[in-house]
Amino acid sequence: MQTQTASIARSIAGVVLALALAAASWSCAIRAKRSHEQAAIIRVMLPASERPFWRPIVDRFAQTHPRARVELVEGPESTDLREDLYTASLLARDPTFDLVYMDVTWTAKFAAAGWLRPLDQLFTSAECESLLPAALAAGRFSGRLYRIPARTDVGVLYYRRDLLEAARLPTPQTLDQLFGTAKRLQSPPSRWGFVWQGKQYEGLVCNYLELLSGCGGFWVEPGTREVGLDRPEAKRALSFMVRCIAANGISPPGATTYQEEESRRLFQDDRAIFLRNWPYVWSLAQAEDSQVRGKIDVSPMVHEPGRRGWATLGGWGLGLSSYSRHPELAADLVRIVISLEGQRWLCSSTGFAPARSEAYRDPELLAANPFLTRIGALHKHALARPPIPRYDMASDILQRHLSAALTGGETISAALAAATRETQHVLAARDSGR
Ligand code: GLC
């Protein structure tokens, strides 16, 4: 009930945001029309926090396209909420957004709905080949390309190298070793053992998927549509999460409300020993004002003995709206984003991992972020989320039941049994065309 209410609240929030956004962009459009009678406007919605880093890209576009301009619309930070906003706009065939700044998981849904133009004709094979193959592959659906990666992400386990070294403890490899080391070194509530993203949103799925795979399990097999959530491996992974936040655990009770930034801040403020997050944390944690500067290291996520660690593949890319009135101009903006210069602008001050392969060898980017060499290696552990058109629904089901188990609303078995049933139902509904 509580989870249903949360889901309804999310939809209502989405609609309210969509209306607010539409009102804002209409008034912008009216103003823009007055001042730039002839100018074409290319609009894209981004998380508000990313906007400053896109400025040089927008400026370069203005230099090369004097009769057009780019408008960066500020959206919410959570990927789920931005997906709702783009969905509301595209469902209405609204031309407001020319480009869709897309999470790696949106391709199948948006392409299957016909909301994106295929990009195969607009981008040359040389342009495509300049990008990381896994990131580019995440933009394909039914043999066509719908999304060009702008930056990539891969799950990382950060840890306090100084504290582990002082205690002569090795970097943990298994779930139990992580728990044991965190427990031994923590001193809650001032310093916790392990912080991660436990809020009911897409980030929780990313965290769970890494543990699930490290236990030898799977979520949905894209080929067979088999659902693996009722298996012992799925239970083992969720039990670990529940054990982390239980009394005598290693994570703060508040972890069930954390997204990336809440957990990063705790780690950076010297208040946690282990952190699961994305590559952007490295630059911030190594900045001059960081309390953990020079004291940290990274490793792949822990796993069960005899298995290997996995990292959820994340990342953001650009799709071209089917309703855009300026597809050629929008594609030109994408070209600036994936140029070496564009990648420097987007990644050097943010610590984002580039999408362009050459960027990982670029002296300027490496000087700004030496961690780039490590990210390349972490990509070997990357695991894609299932590329199914109803990904958002499958993710919503998993988020709700994981969250219910973490907050005590459902037992682990009941949560996973319900998640399995509901996921099978969603996948079957698609097969029967419902
Ligand atoms: C990051 C990843 C994205 C993921 C999201 C979850 O933004 O790049 O793929 O879905 O985090 O919070």
PDB file of C-alpha atoms and ligand atoms in Angstrom, residues 79-80 82 103-105 151-153 197 201-204 206 259-260 278 312-316 385, ligand 1:
ATOM      1  CA  THR A  79      16.962   9.762 -13.291  1.00  0.00           C
ATOM      2  CA  ASP A  80      13.433   8.409 -12.645  1.00  0.00           C
ATOM      3  CA  ARG A  82      13.610  13.123 -15.556  1.00  0.00           C
ATOM      4  CA  ASP A 103      20.143   7.240 -19.054  1.00  0.00           C
ATOM      5  CA  VAL A 104      21.663   4.060 -20.438  1.00  0.00           C
ATOM      6  CA  THR A 105      18.452   2.176 -19.568  1.00  0.00           C
ATOM      7  CA  ARG A 151      29.586  10.040 -20.803  1.00  0.00           C
ATOM      8  CA  THR A 152      29.752   6.679 -19.087  1.00  0.00           C
ATOM      9  CA  ASP A 153      29.437   5.393 -15.556  1.00  0.00           C
ATOM     10  CA  GLN A 197      22.216   4.259  -2.315  1.00  0.00           C
ATOM     11  CA  TYR A 201      14.810   4.843  -7.038  1.00  0.00           C
ATOM     12  CA  GLU A 202      16.949   3.597  -9.907  1.00  0.00           C
ATOM     13  CA  GLY A 203      20.168   3.857  -7.896  1.00  0.00           C
ATOM     14  CA  LEU A 204      18.924   1.146  -5.515  1.00  0.00           C
ATOM     15  CA  CYS A 206      22.116  -0.436  -9.567  1.00  0.00           C
ATOM     16  CA  GLN A 259      20.936   8.811  -3.350  1.00  0.00           C
ATOM     17  CA  GLU A 260      24.448   9.287  -4.722  1.00  0.00           C
ATOM     18  CA  TRP A 278      30.163   6.236  -9.553  1.00  0.00           C
ATOM     19  CA  THR A 312      26.597  -1.753 -13.000  1.00  0.00           C
ATOM     20  CA  LEU A 313      27.098  -0.003 -16.329  1.00  0.00           C
ATOM     21  CA  GLY A 314      25.596   3.466 -16.188  1.00  0.00           C
ATOM     22  CA  GLY A 315      25.972   6.562 -18.260  1.00  0.00           C
ATOM     23  CA  TRP A 316      24.223   9.310 -20.163  1.00  0.00           C
ATOM     24  CA  ARG A 385      20.832  -3.607 -17.005  1.00  0.00           C
TER      25      ARG A 385
HETATM   26  C1  GLC B   1      23.993   7.340 -12.639  1.00  0.00           C
HETATM   27  C2  GLC B   1      24.142   6.375 -13.804  1.00  0.00           C
HETATM   28  C3  GLC B   1      22.811   5.934 -14.327  1.00  0.00           C
HETATM   29  C4  GLC B   1      21.986   5.360 -13.189  1.00  0.00           C
HETATM   30  C5  GLC B   1      21.829   6.387 -12.090  1.00  0.00           C
HETATM   31  C6  GLC B   1      21.110   5.813 -10.884  1.00  0.00           C
HETATM   32  O1  GLC B   1      23.489   8.551 -13.088  1.00  0.00           O
HETATM   33  O2  GLC B   1      24.882   6.956 -14.838  1.00  0.00           O
HETATM   34  O3  GLC B   1      22.970   4.989 -15.355  1.00  0.00           O
HETATM   35  O4  GLC B   1      20.726   4.916 -13.639  1.00  0.00           O
HETATM   36  O5  GLC B   1      23.099   6.820 -11.654  1.00  0.00           O
HETATM   37  O6  GLC B   1      20.987   6.748  -9.877  1.00  0.00           O
END
